[in-house]
mmCIF file of C-alpha atoms in Angstrom:
data_model
loop_
_atom_site.group_PDB
_atom_site.id
_atom_site.type_symbol
_atom_site.label_atom_id
_atom_site.label_comp_id
_atom_site.label_asym_id
_atom_site.label_seq_id
_atom_site.Cartn_x
_atom_site.Cartn_y
_atom_site.Cartn_z
ATOM 1 C CA UNK A 1 17.396 68.930 83.503
ATOM 2 C CA UNK A 2 19.553 66.998 81.029
ATOM 3 C CA UNK A 3 18.678 69.416 78.235
ATOM 4 C CA UNK A 4 19.396 72.422 80.485
ATOM 5 C CA UNK A 5 22.690 70.953 81.607
ATOM 6 C CA UNK A 6 23.685 70.219 78.005
ATOM 7 C CA UNK A 7 22.803 73.796 77.027
ATOM 8 C CA UNK A 8 24.897 75.246 79.842
ATOM 9 C CA UNK A 9 27.862 72.993 79.032
ATOM 10 C CA UNK A 10 27.609 73.977 75.361
ATOM 11 C CA UNK A 11 27.639 77.680 76.231
ATOM 12 C CA UNK A 12 30.675 77.205 78.484
ATOM 13 C CA UNK A 13 32.562 75.387 75.692
ATOM 14 C CA UNK A 14 31.693 78.103 73.192
ATOM 15 C CA UNK A 15 32.905 80.800 75.632
ATOM 16 C CA UNK A 16 36.186 78.929 76.225
ATOM 17 C CA UNK A 17 36.743 78.500 72.481
ATOM 18 C CA UNK A 18 36.063 82.186 71.808
ATOM 19 C CA UNK A 19 38.444 83.182 74.605
ATOM 20 C CA UNK A 20 41.105 80.878 73.213
ATOM 21 C CA UNK A 21 40.707 82.347 69.738
ATOM 22 C CA UNK A 22 40.943 85.863 71.181
ATOM 23 C CA UNK A 23 44.099 84.921 73.073
ATOM 24 C CA UNK A 24 45.727 83.461 69.940
ATOM 25 C CA UNK A 25 44.854 86.572 67.953
ATOM 26 C CA UNK A 26 46.470 88.790 70.605
ATOM 27 C CA UNK A 27 49.670 86.715 70.561
ATOM 28 C CA UNK A 28 49.885 86.967 66.771
ATOM 29 C CA UNK A 29 49.549 90.752 66.951
ATOM 30 C CA UNK A 30 52.298 90.974 69.578
ATOM 31 C CA UNK A 31 54.585 88.825 67.459
ATOM 32 C CA UNK A 32 53.976 91.029 64.419
ATOM 33 C CA UNK A 33 54.670 94.219 66.376
ATOM 34 C CA UNK A 34 57.835 92.738 67.795
ATOM 35 C CA UNK A 35 58.984 91.782 64.327
ATOM 36 C CA UNK A 36 58.313 95.301 63.091
ATOM 37 C CA UNK A 37 60.371 96.760 65.928
ATOM 38 C CA UNK A 38 63.253 94.418 65.203
ATOM 39 C CA UNK A 39 63.158 95.380 61.561
ATOM 40 C CA UNK A 40 63.335 99.092 62.467
ATOM 41 C CA UNK A 41 66.403 98.420 64.580
ATOM 42 C CA UNK A 42 67.884 95.763 62.336
ATOM 43 C CA UNK A 43 71.055 97.654 61.383
ATOM 44 C CA UNK A 44 74.041 96.894 63.571
ATOM 45 C CA UNK A 45 77.373 98.650 63.066
ATOM 46 C CA UNK A 46 80.688 97.799 64.706
ATOM 47 C CA UNK A 47 83.758 100.009 65.119
ATOM 48 C CA UNK A 48 86.729 97.647 65.454
ATOM 49 C CA UNK A 49 89.877 99.496 66.496
ATOM 50 C CA UNK A 50 93.412 98.110 66.038
ATOM 51 C CA UNK A 51 94.420 99.242 69.537
ATOM 52 C CA UNK A 52 92.941 100.475 72.794
ATOM 53 C CA UNK A 53 91.518 103.985 72.727
ATOM 54 C CA UNK A 54 93.758 105.102 75.599
ATOM 55 C CA UNK A 55 94.736 108.784 75.534
ATOM 56 C CA UNK A 56 95.101 109.072 71.759
ATOM 57 C CA UNK A 57 92.628 111.823 70.736
ATOM 58 C CA UNK A 58 92.444 110.315 67.239
ATOM 59 C CA UNK A 59 90.533 107.287 68.574
ATOM 60 C CA UNK A 60 88.783 109.129 71.393
ATOM 61 C CA UNK A 61 86.910 111.511 69.114
ATOM 62 C CA UNK A 62 86.319 108.770 66.523
ATOM 63 C CA UNK A 63 84.470 106.762 69.171
ATOM 64 C CA UNK A 64 82.540 109.889 70.190
ATOM 65 C CA UNK A 65 81.349 110.498 66.624
ATOM 66 C CA UNK A 66 80.429 106.835 66.257
ATOM 67 C CA UNK A 67 78.408 106.782 69.468
ATOM 68 C CA UNK A 68 76.666 110.037 68.556
ATOM 69 C CA UNK A 69 75.629 108.620 65.167
ATOM 70 C CA UNK A 70 74.247 105.480 66.783
ATOM 71 C CA UNK A 71 72.085 107.543 69.116
ATOM 72 C CA UNK A 72 70.845 109.968 66.465
ATOM 73 C CA UNK A 73 70.067 107.386 63.788
ATOM 74 C CA UNK A 74 68.687 104.682 66.075
ATOM 75 C CA UNK A 75 71.093 101.919 65.111
ATOM 76 C CA UNK A 76 72.894 99.473 67.351
ATOM 77 C CA UNK A 77 76.577 100.389 67.603
ATOM 78 C CA UNK A 78 79.458 98.685 69.359
ATOM 79 C CA UNK A 79 83.091 99.748 69.732
ATOM 80 C CA UNK A 80 85.579 96.890 69.980
ATOM 81 C CA UNK A 81 89.126 97.677 71.126
ATOM 82 C CA UNK A 82 92.092 95.405 70.400
ATOM 83 C CA UNK A 83 95.114 94.628 72.533
ATOM 84 C CA UNK A 84 97.469 93.588 69.720
ATOM 85 C CA UNK A 85 97.488 92.859 65.935
ATOM 86 C CA UNK A 86 96.476 89.215 66.416
ATOM 87 C CA UNK A 87 93.532 90.222 68.593
ATOM 88 C CA UNK A 88 92.503 92.816 66.025
ATOM 89 C CA UNK A 89 92.083 90.272 63.227
ATOM 90 C CA UNK A 90 90.152 88.017 65.616
ATOM 91 C CA UNK A 91 87.895 90.944 66.511
ATOM 92 C CA UNK A 92 87.241 91.683 62.838
ATOM 93 C CA UNK A 93 86.273 88.047 62.271
ATOM 94 C CA UNK A 94 84.081 88.069 65.377
ATOM 95 C CA UNK A 95 82.220 91.140 64.056
ATOM 96 C CA UNK A 96 81.613 89.286 60.778
ATOM 97 C CA UNK A 97 80.427 86.188 62.641
ATOM 98 C CA UNK A 98 78.057 88.315 64.726
ATOM 99 C CA UNK A 99 76.620 89.589 61.436
ATOM 100 C CA UNK A 100 77.176 93.310 61.853
ATOM 101 C CA UNK A 101 75.780 95.077 58.804
ATOM 102 C CA UNK A 102 78.749 97.448 58.527
ATOM 103 C CA UNK A 103 82.190 97.081 60.080
ATOM 104 C CA UNK A 104 84.328 100.215 60.432
ATOM 105 C CA UNK A 105 88.014 100.277 61.329
ATOM 106 C CA UNK A 106 90.886 102.749 61.080
ATOM 107 C CA UNK A 107 94.556 103.521 60.325
ATOM 108 C CA UNK A 108 97.271 101.739 58.386
ATOM 109 C CA UNK A 109 97.632 99.328 61.329
ATOM 110 C CA UNK A 110 94.370 97.741 60.196
ATOM 111 C CA UNK A 111 95.192 97.415 56.497
ATOM 112 C CA UNK A 112 96.625 93.885 56.312
ATOM 113 C CA UNK A 113 93.951 92.245 58.451
ATOM 114 C CA UNK A 114 91.131 94.106 56.697
ATOM 115 C CA UNK A 115 92.404 93.127 53.258
ATOM 116 C CA UNK A 116 92.289 89.496 54.332
ATOM 117 C CA UNK A 117 88.918 89.544 56.110
ATOM 118 C CA UNK A 118 87.146 91.757 53.555
ATOM 119 C CA UNK A 119 88.371 89.627 50.657
ATOM 120 C CA UNK A 120 87.040 86.516 52.400
ATOM 121 C CA UNK A 121 83.641 88.199 52.903
ATOM 122 C CA UNK A 122 82.917 89.984 49.605
ATOM 123 C CA UNK A 123 79.255 90.564 50.450
ATOM 124 C CA UNK A 124 79.991 92.289 53.765
ATOM 125 C CA UNK A 125 80.396 96.120 53.745
ATOM 126 C CA UNK A 126 83.492 97.558 55.411
ATOM 127 C CA UNK A 127 84.911 101.054 55.901
ATOM 128 C CA UNK A 128 88.396 102.103 56.937
ATOM 129 C CA UNK A 129 89.368 105.571 58.114
ATOM 130 C CA UNK A 130 92.691 107.328 57.551
ATOM 131 C CA UNK A 131 94.076 104.954 54.945
ATOM 132 C CA UNK A 132 93.121 103.198 51.698
ATOM 133 C CA UNK A 133 92.213 99.565 51.070
ATOM 134 C CA UNK A 134 91.429 98.956 47.420
ATOM 135 C CA UNK A 135 88.686 96.331 47.553
ATOM 136 C CA UNK A 136 85.187 96.495 46.019
ATOM 137 C CA UNK A 137 83.434 96.083 49.389
ATOM 138 C CA UNK A 138 85.507 98.669 51.285
ATOM 139 C CA UNK A 139 84.948 102.397 51.648
ATOM 140 C CA UNK A 140 88.256 104.183 52.333
ATOM 141 C CA UNK A 141 87.913 107.503 54.153
ATOM 142 C CA UNK A 142 90.982 109.719 53.918
ATOM 143 C CA UNK A 143 92.068 113.195 54.929
ATOM 144 C CA UNK A 144 94.007 115.877 53.112
ATOM 145 C CA UNK A 145 96.120 116.533 56.189
ATOM 146 C CA UNK A 146 98.677 118.360 54.086
ATOM 147 C CA UNK A 147 96.206 121.239 53.643
ATOM 148 C CA UNK A 148 96.005 121.851 57.388
ATOM 149 C CA UNK A 149 99.745 121.218 57.756
ATOM 150 C CA UNK A 150 100.312 123.907 55.120
ATOM 151 C CA UNK A 151 98.347 126.396 57.235
ATOM 152 C CA UNK A 152 100.271 125.339 60.341
ATOM 153 C CA UNK A 153 103.597 125.803 58.561
ATOM 154 C CA UNK A 154 102.500 129.168 57.173
ATOM 155 C CA UNK A 155 101.580 130.300 60.692
ATOM 156 C CA UNK A 156 104.920 129.121 62.081
ATOM 157 C CA UNK A 157 106.767 130.936 59.295
ATOM 158 C CA UNK A 158 105.070 134.216 60.157
ATOM 159 C CA UNK A 159 105.537 133.752 63.907
ATOM 160 C CA UNK A 160 109.075 132.455 64.417
ATOM 161 C CA UNK A 161 111.601 134.883 65.848
ATOM 162 C CA UNK A 162 114.667 132.685 65.306
ATOM 163 C CA UNK A 163 113.818 131.549 61.758
ATOM 164 C CA UNK A 164 114.293 127.959 62.943
ATOM 165 C CA UNK A 165 111.245 125.729 63.433
ATOM 166 C CA UNK A 166 110.936 121.997 63.957
ATOM 167 C CA UNK A 167 108.631 119.017 64.041
ATOM 168 C CA UNK A 168 108.758 115.814 66.072
ATOM 169 C CA UNK A 169 106.967 113.250 63.922
ATOM 170 C CA UNK A 170 106.005 109.658 64.681
ATOM 171 C CA UNK A 171 107.590 107.547 61.924
ATOM 172 C CA UNK A 172 109.053 108.154 58.490
ATOM 173 C CA UNK A 173 106.271 106.647 56.373
ATOM 174 C CA UNK A 174 104.179 108.020 53.478
ATOM 175 C CA UNK A 175 101.243 108.956 55.741
ATOM 176 C CA UNK A 176 103.437 111.213 57.886
ATOM 177 C CA UNK A 177 104.785 112.960 54.794
ATOM 178 C CA UNK A 178 101.373 114.598 54.517
ATOM 179 C CA UNK A 179 102.289 116.371 57.753
ATOM 180 C CA UNK A 180 105.998 117.070 57.287
ATOM 181 C CA UNK A 181 105.908 118.079 53.625
ATOM 182 C CA UNK A 182 102.631 119.975 53.916
ATOM 183 C CA UNK A 183 104.150 121.937 56.800
ATOM 184 C CA UNK A 184 107.338 122.536 54.810
ATOM 185 C CA UNK A 185 105.359 123.924 51.839
ATOM 186 C CA UNK A 186 103.433 126.303 54.087
ATOM 187 C CA UNK A 187 106.552 127.430 55.916
ATOM 188 C CA UNK A 188 108.360 128.210 52.649
ATOM 189 C CA UNK A 189 105.344 130.152 51.353
ATOM 190 C CA UNK A 190 105.488 132.716 54.183
ATOM 191 C CA UNK A 191 109.130 132.533 55.234
ATOM 192 C CA UNK A 192 111.484 131.052 52.608
ATOM 193 C CA UNK A 193 114.481 131.849 54.829
ATOM 194 C CA UNK A 194 113.268 129.704 57.729
ATOM 195 C CA UNK A 195 115.041 126.415 58.491
ATOM 196 C CA UNK A 196 112.883 123.339 59.090
ATOM 197 C CA UNK A 197 114.198 120.534 61.345
ATOM 198 C CA UNK A 198 112.358 117.186 61.388
ATOM 199 C CA UNK A 199 113.009 114.282 63.754
ATOM 200 C CA UNK A 200 111.225 110.911 63.864
ATOM 201 C CA UNK A 201 110.378 109.095 67.090
ATOM 202 C CA UNK A 202 110.070 105.661 65.465
ATOM 203 C CA UNK A 203 106.649 104.955 66.961
ATOM 204 C CA UNK A 204 103.296 106.419 67.963
ATOM 205 C CA UNK A 205 103.421 105.962 71.731
ATOM 206 C CA UNK A 206 106.812 107.059 73.037
ATOM 207 C CA UNK A 207 106.577 110.401 74.897
ATOM 208 C CA UNK A 208 110.055 109.966 76.416
ATOM 209 C CA UNK A 209 111.760 109.697 73.019
ATOM 210 C CA UNK A 210 109.624 112.522 71.618
ATOM 211 C CA UNK A 211 110.655 114.765 74.516
ATOM 212 C CA UNK A 212 114.317 113.945 73.932
ATOM 213 C CA UNK A 213 114.047 114.868 70.237
ATOM 214 C CA UNK A 214 112.202 118.089 71.055
ATOM 215 C CA UNK A 215 114.981 119.108 73.442
ATOM 216 C CA UNK A 216 117.582 118.404 70.744
ATOM 217 C CA UNK A 217 115.635 120.535 68.259
ATOM 218 C CA UNK A 218 115.287 123.336 70.801
ATOM 219 C CA UNK A 219 119.037 123.175 71.372
ATOM 220 C CA UNK A 220 119.535 123.957 67.685
ATOM 221 C CA UNK A 221 117.637 127.220 68.038
ATOM 222 C CA UNK A 222 114.028 126.310 67.203
ATOM 223 C CA UNK A 223 111.454 128.486 68.947
ATOM 224 C CA UNK A 224 108.461 126.570 67.527
ATOM 225 C CA UNK A 225 108.401 122.747 67.424
ATOM 226 C CA UNK A 226 105.245 121.048 66.149
ATOM 227 C CA UNK A 227 104.155 117.733 67.598
ATOM 228 C CA UNK A 228 103.084 115.040 65.143
ATOM 229 C CA UNK A 229 103.831 111.889 67.117
ATOM 230 C CA UNK A 230 100.399 110.774 68.401
ATOM 231 C CA UNK A 231 100.688 110.173 72.164
ATOM 232 C CA UNK A 232 104.371 111.066 71.823
ATOM 233 C CA UNK A 233 103.213 114.675 71.598
ATOM 234 C CA UNK A 234 102.842 114.625 75.388
ATOM 235 C CA UNK A 235 106.638 114.480 75.596
ATOM 236 C CA UNK A 236 106.957 117.470 73.257
ATOM 237 C CA UNK A 237 104.492 119.413 75.410
ATOM 238 C CA UNK A 238 106.501 118.582 78.540
ATOM 239 C CA UNK A 239 109.718 119.791 76.910
ATOM 240 C CA UNK A 240 108.025 123.023 75.794
ATOM 241 C CA UNK A 241 106.888 123.768 79.324
ATOM 242 C CA UNK A 242 110.361 123.096 80.719
ATOM 243 C CA UNK A 243 112.333 125.108 78.149
ATOM 244 C CA UNK A 244 109.826 127.774 77.194
ATOM 245 C CA UNK A 245 109.515 127.156 73.462
ATOM 246 C CA UNK A 246 106.197 127.001 71.594
ATOM 247 C CA UNK A 247 104.519 123.931 70.158
ATOM 248 C CA UNK A 248 101.337 122.587 68.574
ATOM 249 C CA UNK A 249 99.200 119.479 68.989
ATOM 250 C CA UNK A 250 97.273 117.208 66.650
ATOM 251 C CA UNK A 251 93.748 116.014 65.920
ATOM 252 C CA UNK A 252 91.899 117.933 68.671
ATOM 253 C CA UNK A 253 92.450 121.311 70.346
ATOM 254 C CA UNK A 254 95.427 120.591 72.597
ATOM 255 C CA UNK A 255 95.972 124.260 73.485
ATOM 256 C CA UNK A 256 93.683 123.742 76.476
ATOM 257 C CA UNK A 257 96.385 121.616 78.133
ATOM 258 C CA UNK A 258 98.863 124.502 78.294
ATOM 259 C CA UNK A 259 97.832 127.651 76.391
ATOM 260 C CA UNK A 260 101.110 129.365 77.242
ATOM 261 C CA UNK A 261 103.219 126.887 75.278
ATOM 262 C CA UNK A 262 100.806 124.830 73.128
ATOM 263 C CA UNK A 263 99.767 127.726 70.920
ATOM 264 C CA UNK A 264 98.160 125.904 67.964
ATOM 265 C CA UNK A 265 96.631 122.575 67.026
ATOM 266 C CA UNK A 266 96.271 120.903 63.654
ATOM 267 C CA UNK A 267 92.773 119.457 63.663
ATOM 268 C CA UNK A 268 91.559 116.207 62.157
ATOM 269 C CA UNK A 269 87.842 115.530 62.500
ATOM 270 C CA UNK A 270 87.764 111.754 62.936
ATOM 271 C CA UNK A 271 84.466 112.174 64.772
ATOM 272 C CA UNK A 272 82.908 113.909 61.750
ATOM 273 C CA UNK A 273 83.957 111.315 59.182
ATOM 274 C CA UNK A 274 82.884 108.398 61.392
ATOM 275 C CA UNK A 275 79.526 110.074 61.995
ATOM 276 C CA UNK A 276 79.098 110.727 58.244
ATOM 277 C CA UNK A 277 80.013 107.117 57.406
ATOM 278 C CA UNK A 278 77.267 105.804 59.690
ATOM 279 C CA UNK A 279 74.846 108.422 58.380
ATOM 280 C CA UNK A 280 75.470 107.440 54.759
ATOM 281 C CA UNK A 281 75.002 103.765 55.559
ATOM 282 C CA UNK A 282 71.713 104.354 57.398
ATOM 283 C CA UNK A 283 70.420 106.623 54.624
ATOM 284 C CA UNK A 284 71.440 104.189 51.860
ATOM 285 C CA UNK A 285 73.883 106.708 50.351
ATOM 286 C CA UNK A 286 76.929 104.653 51.342
ATOM 287 C CA UNK A 287 79.353 104.176 48.454
ATOM 288 C CA UNK A 288 82.513 102.129 48.159
ATOM 289 C CA UNK A 289 85.849 103.502 46.986
ATOM 290 C CA UNK A 290 87.902 106.435 48.260
ATOM 291 C CA UNK A 291 86.502 109.650 49.743
ATOM 292 C CA UNK A 292 88.612 112.501 51.114
ATOM 293 C CA UNK A 293 88.005 115.275 53.600
ATOM 294 C CA UNK A 294 90.059 118.475 53.541
ATOM 295 C CA UNK A 295 89.675 122.136 54.440
ATOM 296 C CA UNK A 296 86.685 122.563 52.135
ATOM 297 C CA UNK A 297 84.768 119.737 53.844
ATOM 298 C CA UNK A 298 85.863 120.812 57.356
ATOM 299 C CA UNK A 299 87.636 117.490 57.743
ATOM 300 C CA UNK A 300 90.890 119.186 58.768
ATOM 301 C CA UNK A 301 91.823 122.596 60.139
ATOM 302 C CA UNK A 302 93.912 124.685 62.515
ATOM 303 C CA UNK A 303 92.829 126.346 65.753
ATOM 304 C CA UNK A 304 92.204 130.096 65.566
ATOM 305 C CA UNK A 305 92.346 129.925 61.740
ATOM 306 C CA UNK A 306 89.514 127.566 60.799
ATOM 307 C CA UNK A 307 88.084 126.815 64.256
ATOM 308 C CA UNK A 308 87.617 128.851 67.416
ATOM 309 C CA UNK A 309 89.345 127.833 70.625
ATOM 310 C CA UNK A 310 88.487 128.208 74.289
ATOM 311 C CA UNK A 311 92.134 129.183 74.860
ATOM 312 C CA UNK A 312 93.411 132.736 74.468
ATOM 313 C CA UNK A 313 95.503 133.433 71.376
ATOM 314 C CA UNK A 314 99.202 133.452 72.225
ATOM 315 C CA UNK A 315 101.137 136.710 71.716
ATOM 316 C CA UNK A 316 103.767 134.575 69.966
ATOM 317 C CA UNK A 317 101.241 134.129 67.148
ATOM 318 C CA UNK A 318 99.158 137.302 67.356
ATOM 319 C CA UNK A 319 95.961 138.305 65.570
ATOM 320 C CA UNK A 320 97.785 139.884 62.632
ATOM 321 C CA UNK A 321 99.341 136.525 61.756
ATOM 322 C CA UNK A 322 96.008 134.730 62.153
ATOM 323 C CA UNK A 323 94.332 137.197 59.780
ATOM 324 C CA UNK A 324 97.010 136.589 57.154
ATOM 325 C CA UNK A 325 96.665 132.812 57.461
ATOM 326 C CA UNK A 326 92.861 133.068 57.255
ATOM 327 C CA UNK A 327 93.358 134.693 53.853
ATOM 328 C CA UNK A 328 95.601 131.773 52.848
ATOM 329 C CA UNK A 329 92.843 129.409 53.996
ATOM 330 C CA UNK A 330 90.324 131.212 51.785
ATOM 331 C CA UNK A 331 92.708 131.015 48.818
ATOM 332 C CA UNK A 332 93.106 127.266 49.291
ATOM 333 C CA UNK A 333 89.324 126.779 49.383
ATOM 334 C CA UNK A 334 88.861 128.872 46.224
ATOM 335 C CA UNK A 335 91.669 127.098 44.385
ATOM 336 C CA UNK A 336 93.875 130.185 44.134
ATOM 337 C CA UNK A 337 96.503 128.297 46.121
ATOM 338 C CA UNK A 338 97.027 124.671 45.137
ATOM 339 C CA UNK A 339 98.889 122.461 47.572
ATOM 340 C CA UNK A 340 100.770 119.454 46.280
ATOM 341 C CA UNK A 341 99.696 116.098 47.715
ATOM 342 C CA UNK A 342 102.976 114.602 48.992
ATOM 343 C CA UNK A 343 101.748 111.086 48.168
ATOM 344 C CA UNK A 344 101.089 111.986 44.518
ATOM 345 C CA UNK A 345 104.459 113.502 43.720
#
């Protein structure tokens, strides 16, 4: 009896020990698999914006490209919007503290804070879109907006009936010269007799002031007035509808808002460059320094000329004009026409 009982107890102990060992082995395997999954999803990328996205298409499509890249490349992405300059720097620092592998931001509004934060974190990769920050751990993504502005000006020069065209621009700073002077070059190339009137709003979010300036320009005889004032363009569009002149939008195809009066748009693919920035980082082809996107890289363009539109082409422009400007576009791509960079003059 004693021997039988001892044998049974021994077998029970052995079974318990084997079960325990099996359980431990299973836990180790789960831990290893979990670690492997974390490693596959280890890259985290933050898009820290210097303001709220709001109705500015520049930031709207940037966020869309960023989100698309996160989904396609299987990385964790987060967009952080800022309420004011002080909050923006805090958000940059928070992204560093949360150990994001790459931190992307945008526009000249972000320059000062990024210079400070990036210099304090030399081992952390950063990227900034639409301006340049000359630091060894920053990738600066720029646009050759003046190439698209040249096409826009050339189209206006061929289309105007009064030989007076205008532009309502945001602020008189070097960045905006890529729009005003690029447009002026294109206008002179197709219509050297045309007069070009430029007015500056003094900010990027003042539709009321932009509308007022557009009305003043219209009063001087302009039949085409380009908008280049960010959300201020909404004021230009309103004035165009009221007075019956023609206008153009920026960044995305704005003709869909009012095809009768908004007859063109100068395009700026912030979604493409943000997507490509994430793609390069994920694929280990990310490089620091300055990169630029122009007509050749499809980073900029003009509706009906370089990109199709859902809107009908306005009779004010006409297909004959579009065909002529498409030839100009081809000549720019081939190098037959060389456009001066207003910031390098």
